[in-house]
Each structure stands twice: as C-alpha cells, then as structure tokens.
Amino acid sequence: MSFSPFVPLRVFSAYTMLEGAIEPKAIAKRAKELGFPAVAVCDRNGLYAAPQFSDGCKGVGVQPVIATLLTVLRPDRPDGTARVYDSLALFAQDEAGYQNLCALVSAAHLARPPEEPPHVSFDKLAGHSEGLIALSAGGEGALCRLLADGQYGAADAYVTRLMSLFPDRLYVEVSRRLDPVEGASEA
C-alpha cells in the first residue's frame, strides 16, 4: 500500500488534536481501531506533531492528514479599534497545500511584531490558499463570533472573502458543545 500525506475530503474522518495530550501515534492506532481510512491532527499555529503522527499512521495503514488551527488577524476592522484574532482550520489537500501550511505557520511566528500573538494577515492567507481545505473553526472562528455578536453584514463579507480564497474548499462547522458563542451564532 502506498501512502501520501494528502487525502480528498470525501474520505476524510477526523480526530482533531487541539489542546489534547494524546500521543500522536496513539491517534493513528485508535483511528485504525475505529475503521477510519484517514485521520487528521490539527496543531494550533504549528505542525509540531506532523512527523510523528505521519509515521504512526503509516505504521497502521491509516492515511495521515496534516492541518493547523491558524490564528488570523480579522480583516476590515475600523481604524482605531482593537485588533481581533480569530482561528481558521486549514487542512493540506495536496503537496501545494502542505507547502502553503508550512509557509503560513512560519509567517505566523516570524513575520509579526513580538508583542503580538502568532498570526497571519488575511493578505498573507490570500497568497497561500492553494491546496488547502478551510474549516470555519467553530466558536473560535470569525464567522461564528460575528454571527454571535449580531454583525450579520460583517459575517457575510467575511465568509464571502473566505469563499473567494477557498473556492469549493470552505466548510462551515456547526458544533453542539454548549459553548455560548456557538449557540448565539445559531440564533
């Protein structure tokens, strides 16, 4: 069996690792036990577990999918207002996507003022969206937060902008975790 670090979304089953403490190889083993053909690991602003995770997946015959939950500076903020940082989940769909993930993660840490958290601007994201599948990041994403705040015009503008960056590769997450932001976004 030949392995590639990329998998089309149609066979994608994900067990994401956000703030978890599970060992990456254990994720692969559990995915195999559950009959998943593929599994993803999604580090926050990094690709820290990717090598060990990929090795673990290959060892048990599960397709690894590499991803990051990237912090993005919210665009189109009025002058004089505080900067707002949201999350966007990005999954490598192919080699170009993996290279773009690497570039974005590097930029998040290296191309920012040291007093700000790791993040990228929307302009940087625009230049590195090829080969990436984007998820709205639920309650940590701008779309959910804007809807929860009743900013429907801003939410529409934001999702339209994301759709232009990720044509046919943008998915909106709907979560039921009793999170107040997620609940308010559905009202």
PDB file of C-alpha atoms in Angstrom:
ATOM      1  CA  MET A   1       0.000   0.000   0.000  1.00  0.00           C
ATOM      2  CA  SER A   2       1.373   3.420  -0.976  1.00  0.00           C
ATOM      3  CA  PHE A   3       0.953   6.411   1.356  1.00  0.00           C
ATOM      4  CA  SER A   4       0.579  10.092   0.661  1.00  0.00           C
ATOM      5  CA  PRO A   5       0.129  12.756   3.366  1.00  0.00           C
ATOM      6  CA  PHE A   6      -2.926  14.025   1.492  1.00  0.00           C
ATOM      7  CA  VAL A   7      -6.448  12.713   1.141  1.00  0.00           C
ATOM      8  CA  PRO A   8      -9.539  14.050  -0.604  1.00  0.00           C
ATOM      9  CA  LEU A   9     -12.182  15.325   1.810  1.00  0.00           C
ATOM     10  CA  ARG A  10     -14.736  12.744   0.661  1.00  0.00           C
ATOM     11  CA  VAL A  11     -12.899  10.008   2.615  1.00  0.00           C
ATOM     12  CA  PHE A  12     -11.940  12.256   5.488  1.00  0.00           C
ATOM     13  CA  SER A  13     -12.709  11.244   9.052  1.00  0.00           C
ATOM     14  CA  ALA A  14     -11.014  13.480  11.573  1.00  0.00           C
ATOM     15  CA  TYR A  15      -9.986  13.155  15.152  1.00  0.00           C
ATOM     16  CA  THR A  16      -8.506  16.571  15.793  1.00  0.00           C
ATOM     17  CA  MET A  17      -5.975  17.367  18.474  1.00  0.00           C
ATOM     18  CA  LEU A  18      -6.468  20.919  19.708  1.00  0.00           C
ATOM     19  CA  GLU A  19      -5.294  21.125  23.296  1.00  0.00           C
ATOM     20  CA  GLY A  20      -5.048  17.393  23.791  1.00  0.00           C
ATOM     21  CA  ALA A  21      -2.321  15.418  25.456  1.00  0.00           C
ATOM     22  CA  ILE A  22      -2.742  12.234  23.439  1.00  0.00           C
ATOM     23  CA  GLU A  23       0.423  10.918  21.841  1.00  0.00           C
ATOM     24  CA  PRO A  24       0.223  11.321  18.019  1.00  0.00           C
ATOM     25  CA  LYS A  25       0.923   7.653  17.301  1.00  0.00           C
ATOM     26  CA  ALA A  26      -1.946   6.706  19.642  1.00  0.00           C
ATOM     27  CA  ILE A  27      -4.290   8.780  17.466  1.00  0.00           C
ATOM     28  CA  ALA A  28      -3.296   6.686  14.463  1.00  0.00           C
ATOM     29  CA  LYS A  29      -3.775   3.440  16.377  1.00  0.00           C
ATOM     30  CA  ARG A  30      -7.232   4.489  17.610  1.00  0.00           C
ATOM     31  CA  ALA A  31      -8.257   5.610  14.108  1.00  0.00           C
ATOM     32  CA  LYS A  32      -7.337   2.148  12.827  1.00  0.00           C
ATOM     33  CA  GLU A  33      -9.382   0.502  15.613  1.00  0.00           C
ATOM     34  CA  LEU A  34     -12.386   2.645  14.658  1.00  0.00           C
ATOM     35  CA  GLY A  35     -12.021   1.780  10.971  1.00  0.00           C
ATOM     36  CA  PHE A  36     -11.145   5.305   9.836  1.00  0.00           C
ATOM     37  CA  PRO A  37      -9.496   5.369   6.402  1.00  0.00           C
ATOM     38  CA  ALA A  38      -7.862   8.681   7.302  1.00  0.00           C
ATOM     39  CA  VAL A  39      -7.315  10.825  10.361  1.00  0.00           C
ATOM     40  CA  ALA A  40      -6.126  14.396  10.895  1.00  0.00           C
ATOM     41  CA  VAL A  41      -4.041  16.096  13.506  1.00  0.00           C
ATOM     42  CA  CYS A  42      -4.593  19.836  13.857  1.00  0.00           C
ATOM     43  CA  ASP A  43      -1.973  21.640  15.939  1.00  0.00           C
ATOM     44  CA  ARG A  44      -2.540  25.243  16.995  1.00  0.00           C
ATOM     45  CA  ASN A  45      -0.315  27.592  14.967  1.00  0.00           C
ATOM     46  CA  GLY A  46       2.092  24.805  14.181  1.00  0.00           C
ATOM     47  CA  LEU A  47       2.795  21.426  12.648  1.00  0.00           C
ATOM     48  CA  TYR A  48       4.504  20.067  15.734  1.00  0.00           C
ATOM     49  CA  ALA A  49       3.085  16.546  15.719  1.00  0.00           C
ATOM     50  CA  ALA A  50       3.137  16.049  11.933  1.00  0.00           C
ATOM     51  CA  PRO A  51       6.288  13.861  11.596  1.00  0.00           C
ATOM     52  CA  GLN A  52       5.492  11.508  14.481  1.00  0.00           C
ATOM     53  CA  PHE A  53       1.787  11.435  13.529  1.00  0.00           C
ATOM     54  CA  SER A  54       2.549  10.608   9.884  1.00  0.00           C
ATOM     55  CA  ASP A  55       4.904   7.816  10.910  1.00  0.00           C
ATOM     56  CA  GLY A  56       2.279   6.395  13.254  1.00  0.00           C
ATOM     57  CA  CYS A  57      -0.386   6.473  10.547  1.00  0.00           C
ATOM     58  CA  LYS A  58       1.847   4.773   8.006  1.00  0.00           C
ATOM     59  CA  GLY A  59       2.659   2.075  10.541  1.00  0.00           C
ATOM     60  CA  VAL A  60      -1.000   1.088  10.970  1.00  0.00           C
ATOM     61  CA  GLY A  61      -2.299   1.696   7.435  1.00  0.00           C
ATOM     62  CA  VAL A  62      -4.255   4.907   8.047  1.00  0.00           C
ATOM     63  CA  GLN A  63      -3.963   7.944   5.769  1.00  0.00           C
ATOM     64  CA  PRO A  64      -2.482  10.927   7.695  1.00  0.00           C
ATOM     65  CA  VAL A  65      -3.921  14.388   7.085  1.00  0.00           C
ATOM     66  CA  ILE A  66      -1.827  17.351   8.237  1.00  0.00           C
ATOM     67  CA  ALA A  67      -3.536  20.507   9.466  1.00  0.00           C
ATOM     68  CA  THR A  68      -3.186  23.567  11.656  1.00  0.00           C
ATOM     69  CA  LEU A  69      -5.593  25.772  13.562  1.00  0.00           C
ATOM     70  CA  LEU A  70      -4.104  29.057  12.403  1.00  0.00           C
ATOM     71  CA  THR A  71      -4.648  32.412  14.084  1.00  0.00           C
ATOM     72  CA  VAL A  72      -5.691  35.066  11.555  1.00  0.00           C
ATOM     73  CA  LEU A  73      -5.925  38.803  12.105  1.00  0.00           C
ATOM     74  CA  ARG A  74      -9.519  39.789  11.376  1.00  0.00           C
ATOM     75  CA  PRO A  75      -9.635  41.969   8.243  1.00  0.00           C
ATOM     76  CA  ASP A  76     -11.601  45.143   7.591  1.00  0.00           C
ATOM     77  CA  ARG A  77     -11.587  46.485  11.149  1.00  0.00           C
ATOM     78  CA  PRO A  78     -12.404  50.186  11.535  1.00  0.00           C
ATOM     79  CA  ASP A  79      -9.431  52.454  12.198  1.00  0.00           C
ATOM     80  CA  GLY A  80      -8.704  52.963  15.866  1.00  0.00           C
ATOM     81  CA  THR A  81     -10.329  49.719  17.008  1.00  0.00           C
ATOM     82  CA  ALA A  82      -8.528  46.896  18.739  1.00  0.00           C
ATOM     83  CA  ARG A  83      -7.015  44.132  16.671  1.00  0.00           C
ATOM     84  CA  VAL A  84      -9.066  40.927  16.733  1.00  0.00           C
ATOM     85  CA  TYR A  85      -7.572  37.483  16.228  1.00  0.00           C
ATOM     86  CA  ASP A  86      -9.660  34.516  15.119  1.00  0.00           C
ATOM     87  CA  SER A  87      -8.878  30.938  14.191  1.00  0.00           C
ATOM     88  CA  LEU A  88      -9.174  29.165  10.863  1.00  0.00           C
ATOM     89  CA  ALA A  89      -8.636  25.409  10.500  1.00  0.00           C
ATOM     90  CA  LEU A  90      -6.535  24.600   7.424  1.00  0.00           C
ATOM     91  CA  PHE A  91      -6.001  21.061   6.102  1.00  0.00           C
ATOM     92  CA  ALA A  92      -3.442  20.080   3.453  1.00  0.00           C
ATOM     93  CA  GLN A  93      -5.229  18.628   0.444  1.00  0.00           C
ATOM     94  CA  ASP A  94      -2.106  18.027  -1.630  1.00  0.00           C
ATOM     95  CA  GLU A  95       1.617  18.880  -1.819  1.00  0.00           C
ATOM     96  CA  ALA A  96       0.920  22.553  -2.637  1.00  0.00           C
ATOM     97  CA  GLY A  97      -1.344  22.736   0.397  1.00  0.00           C
ATOM     98  CA  TYR A  98       1.313  21.246   2.643  1.00  0.00           C
ATOM     99  CA  GLN A  99       3.879  23.755   1.373  1.00  0.00           C
ATOM    100  CA  ASN A 100       1.377  26.564   1.978  1.00  0.00           C
ATOM    101  CA  LEU A 101       0.707  25.294   5.515  1.00  0.00           C
ATOM    102  CA  CYS A 102       4.445  25.378   6.191  1.00  0.00           C
ATOM    103  CA  ALA A 103       4.738  28.924   4.805  1.00  0.00           C
ATOM    104  CA  LEU A 104       1.749  30.179   6.808  1.00  0.00           C
ATOM    105  CA  VAL A 105       2.892  28.623  10.087  1.00  0.00           C
ATOM    106  CA  SER A 106       6.363  30.084   9.600  1.00  0.00           C
ATOM    107  CA  ALA A 107       4.924  33.519   8.824  1.00  0.00           C
ATOM    108  CA  ALA A 108       2.635  33.338  11.876  1.00  0.00           C
ATOM    109  CA  HIS A 109       5.677  33.104  14.114  1.00  0.00           C
ATOM    110  CA  LEU A 110       8.338  35.048  12.213  1.00  0.00           C
ATOM    111  CA  ALA A 111       6.540  37.851  10.348  1.00  0.00           C
ATOM    112  CA  ARG A 112       4.801  39.539  13.261  1.00  0.00           C
ATOM    113  CA  PRO A 113       5.666  42.032  15.966  1.00  0.00           C
ATOM    114  CA  PRO A 114       6.990  40.134  19.018  1.00  0.00           C
ATOM    115  CA  GLU A 115       4.369  41.697  21.308  1.00  0.00           C
ATOM    116  CA  GLU A 116       1.538  40.145  19.270  1.00  0.00           C
ATOM    117  CA  PRO A 117       0.445  36.509  19.296  1.00  0.00           C
ATOM    118  CA  PRO A 118       1.483  34.268  16.386  1.00  0.00           C
ATOM    119  CA  HIS A 119      -0.839  35.095  13.491  1.00  0.00           C
ATOM    120  CA  VAL A 120      -1.064  35.876   9.794  1.00  0.00           C
ATOM    121  CA  SER A 121      -2.867  38.652   7.995  1.00  0.00           C
ATOM    122  CA  PHE A 122      -5.618  37.962   5.510  1.00  0.00           C
ATOM    123  CA  ASP A 123      -3.285  39.195   2.757  1.00  0.00           C
ATOM    124  CA  LYS A 124      -0.756  36.500   3.683  1.00  0.00           C
ATOM    125  CA  LEU A 125      -3.527  33.920   3.719  1.00  0.00           C
ATOM    126  CA  ALA A 126      -4.655  35.078   0.278  1.00  0.00           C
ATOM    127  CA  GLY A 127      -1.242  34.286  -1.186  1.00  0.00           C
ATOM    128  CA  HIS A 128      -1.111  30.794   0.317  1.00  0.00           C
ATOM    129  CA  SER A 129      -4.552  29.200  -0.040  1.00  0.00           C
ATOM    130  CA  GLU A 130      -3.898  26.802  -2.930  1.00  0.00           C
ATOM    131  CA  GLY A 131      -4.238  23.157  -1.949  1.00  0.00           C
ATOM    132  CA  LEU A 132      -5.819  23.920   1.413  1.00  0.00           C
ATOM    133  CA  ILE A 133      -9.231  22.971   2.744  1.00  0.00           C
ATOM    134  CA  ALA A 134     -10.574  25.523   5.240  1.00  0.00           C
ATOM    135  CA  LEU A 135     -12.972  24.967   8.117  1.00  0.00           C
ATOM    136  CA  SER A 136     -14.546  27.941   9.880  1.00  0.00           C
ATOM    137  CA  ALA A 137     -13.123  26.877  13.305  1.00  0.00           C
ATOM    138  CA  GLY A 138     -16.463  26.889  15.116  1.00  0.00           C
ATOM    139  CA  GLY A 139     -16.648  29.205  18.129  1.00  0.00           C
ATOM    140  CA  GLU A 140     -13.026  30.274  17.685  1.00  0.00           C
ATOM    141  CA  GLY A 141     -13.591  31.435  14.114  1.00  0.00           C
ATOM    142  CA  ALA A 142     -14.602  34.895  12.945  1.00  0.00           C
ATOM    143  CA  LEU A 143     -17.775  33.701  11.232  1.00  0.00           C
ATOM    144  CA  CYS A 144     -19.284  32.246  14.404  1.00  0.00           C
ATOM    145  CA  ARG A 145     -18.138  35.175  16.527  1.00  0.00           C
ATOM    146  CA  LEU A 146     -19.545  37.766  14.135  1.00  0.00           C
ATOM    147  CA  LEU A 147     -22.884  35.959  13.952  1.00  0.00           C
ATOM    148  CA  ALA A 148     -22.989  35.639  17.738  1.00  0.00           C
ATOM    149  CA  ASP A 149     -22.419  39.412  18.005  1.00  0.00           C
ATOM    150  CA  GLY A 150     -25.258  40.112  15.558  1.00  0.00           C
ATOM    151  CA  GLN A 151     -22.836  41.503  12.954  1.00  0.00           C
ATOM    152  CA  TYR A 152     -24.568  39.817  10.027  1.00  0.00           C
ATOM    153  CA  GLY A 153     -23.191  42.119   7.316  1.00  0.00           C
ATOM    154  CA  ALA A 154     -19.633  41.640   8.566  1.00  0.00           C
ATOM    155  CA  ALA A 155     -20.195  37.860   8.787  1.00  0.00           C
ATOM    156  CA  ASP A 156     -21.458  37.807   5.200  1.00  0.00           C
ATOM    157  CA  ALA A 157     -18.468  39.852   3.997  1.00  0.00           C
ATOM    158  CA  TYR A 158     -16.077  37.587   5.886  1.00  0.00           C
ATOM    159  CA  VAL A 159     -17.492  34.326   4.534  1.00  0.00           C
ATOM    160  CA  THR A 160     -17.605  35.791   1.013  1.00  0.00           C
ATOM    161  CA  ARG A 161     -13.940  36.666   1.305  1.00  0.00           C
ATOM    162  CA  LEU A 162     -13.114  33.160   2.558  1.00  0.00           C
ATOM    163  CA  MET A 163     -15.099  31.609  -0.298  1.00  0.00           C
ATOM    164  CA  SER A 164     -13.005  33.571  -2.788  1.00  0.00           C
ATOM    165  CA  LEU A 165      -9.807  32.210  -1.190  1.00  0.00           C
ATOM    166  CA  PHE A 166     -11.050  28.624  -0.859  1.00  0.00           C
ATOM    167  CA  PRO A 167     -13.478  28.010  -3.745  1.00  0.00           C
ATOM    168  CA  ASP A 168     -15.236  24.664  -3.188  1.00  0.00           C
ATOM    169  CA  ARG A 169     -12.853  24.082  -0.244  1.00  0.00           C
ATOM    170  CA  LEU A 170     -14.533  26.022   2.587  1.00  0.00           C
ATOM    171  CA  TYR A 171     -16.676  24.265   5.173  1.00  0.00           C
ATOM    172  CA  VAL A 172     -18.669  25.863   7.993  1.00  0.00           C
ATOM    173  CA  GLU A 173     -18.590  23.952  11.255  1.00  0.00           C
ATOM    174  CA  VAL A 174     -21.682  23.585  13.373  1.00  0.00           C
ATOM    175  CA  SER A 175     -20.857  22.384  16.877  1.00  0.00           C
ATOM    176  CA  ARG A 176     -23.068  21.373  19.758  1.00  0.00           C
ATOM    177  CA  ARG A 177     -20.767  21.725  22.768  1.00  0.00           C
ATOM    178  CA  LEU A 178     -22.959  24.079  24.808  1.00  0.00           C
ATOM    179  CA  ASP A 179     -20.483  26.863  24.009  1.00  0.00           C
ATOM    180  CA  PRO A 180     -22.235  30.254  24.401  1.00  0.00           C
ATOM    181  CA  VAL A 181     -20.627  31.757  21.272  1.00  0.00           C
ATOM    182  CA  GLU A 182     -21.558  28.773  19.121  1.00  0.00           C
ATOM    183  CA  GLY A 183     -25.105  28.774  20.493  1.00  0.00           C
ATOM    184  CA  ALA A 184     -25.552  32.518  19.920  1.00  0.00           C
ATOM    185  CA  SER A 185     -24.292  32.198  16.343  1.00  0.00           C
ATOM    186  CA  GLU A 186     -27.184  29.876  15.514  1.00  0.00           C
ATOM    187  CA  ALA A 187     -29.921  32.198  16.835  1.00  0.00           C
TER     188      ALA A 187
END
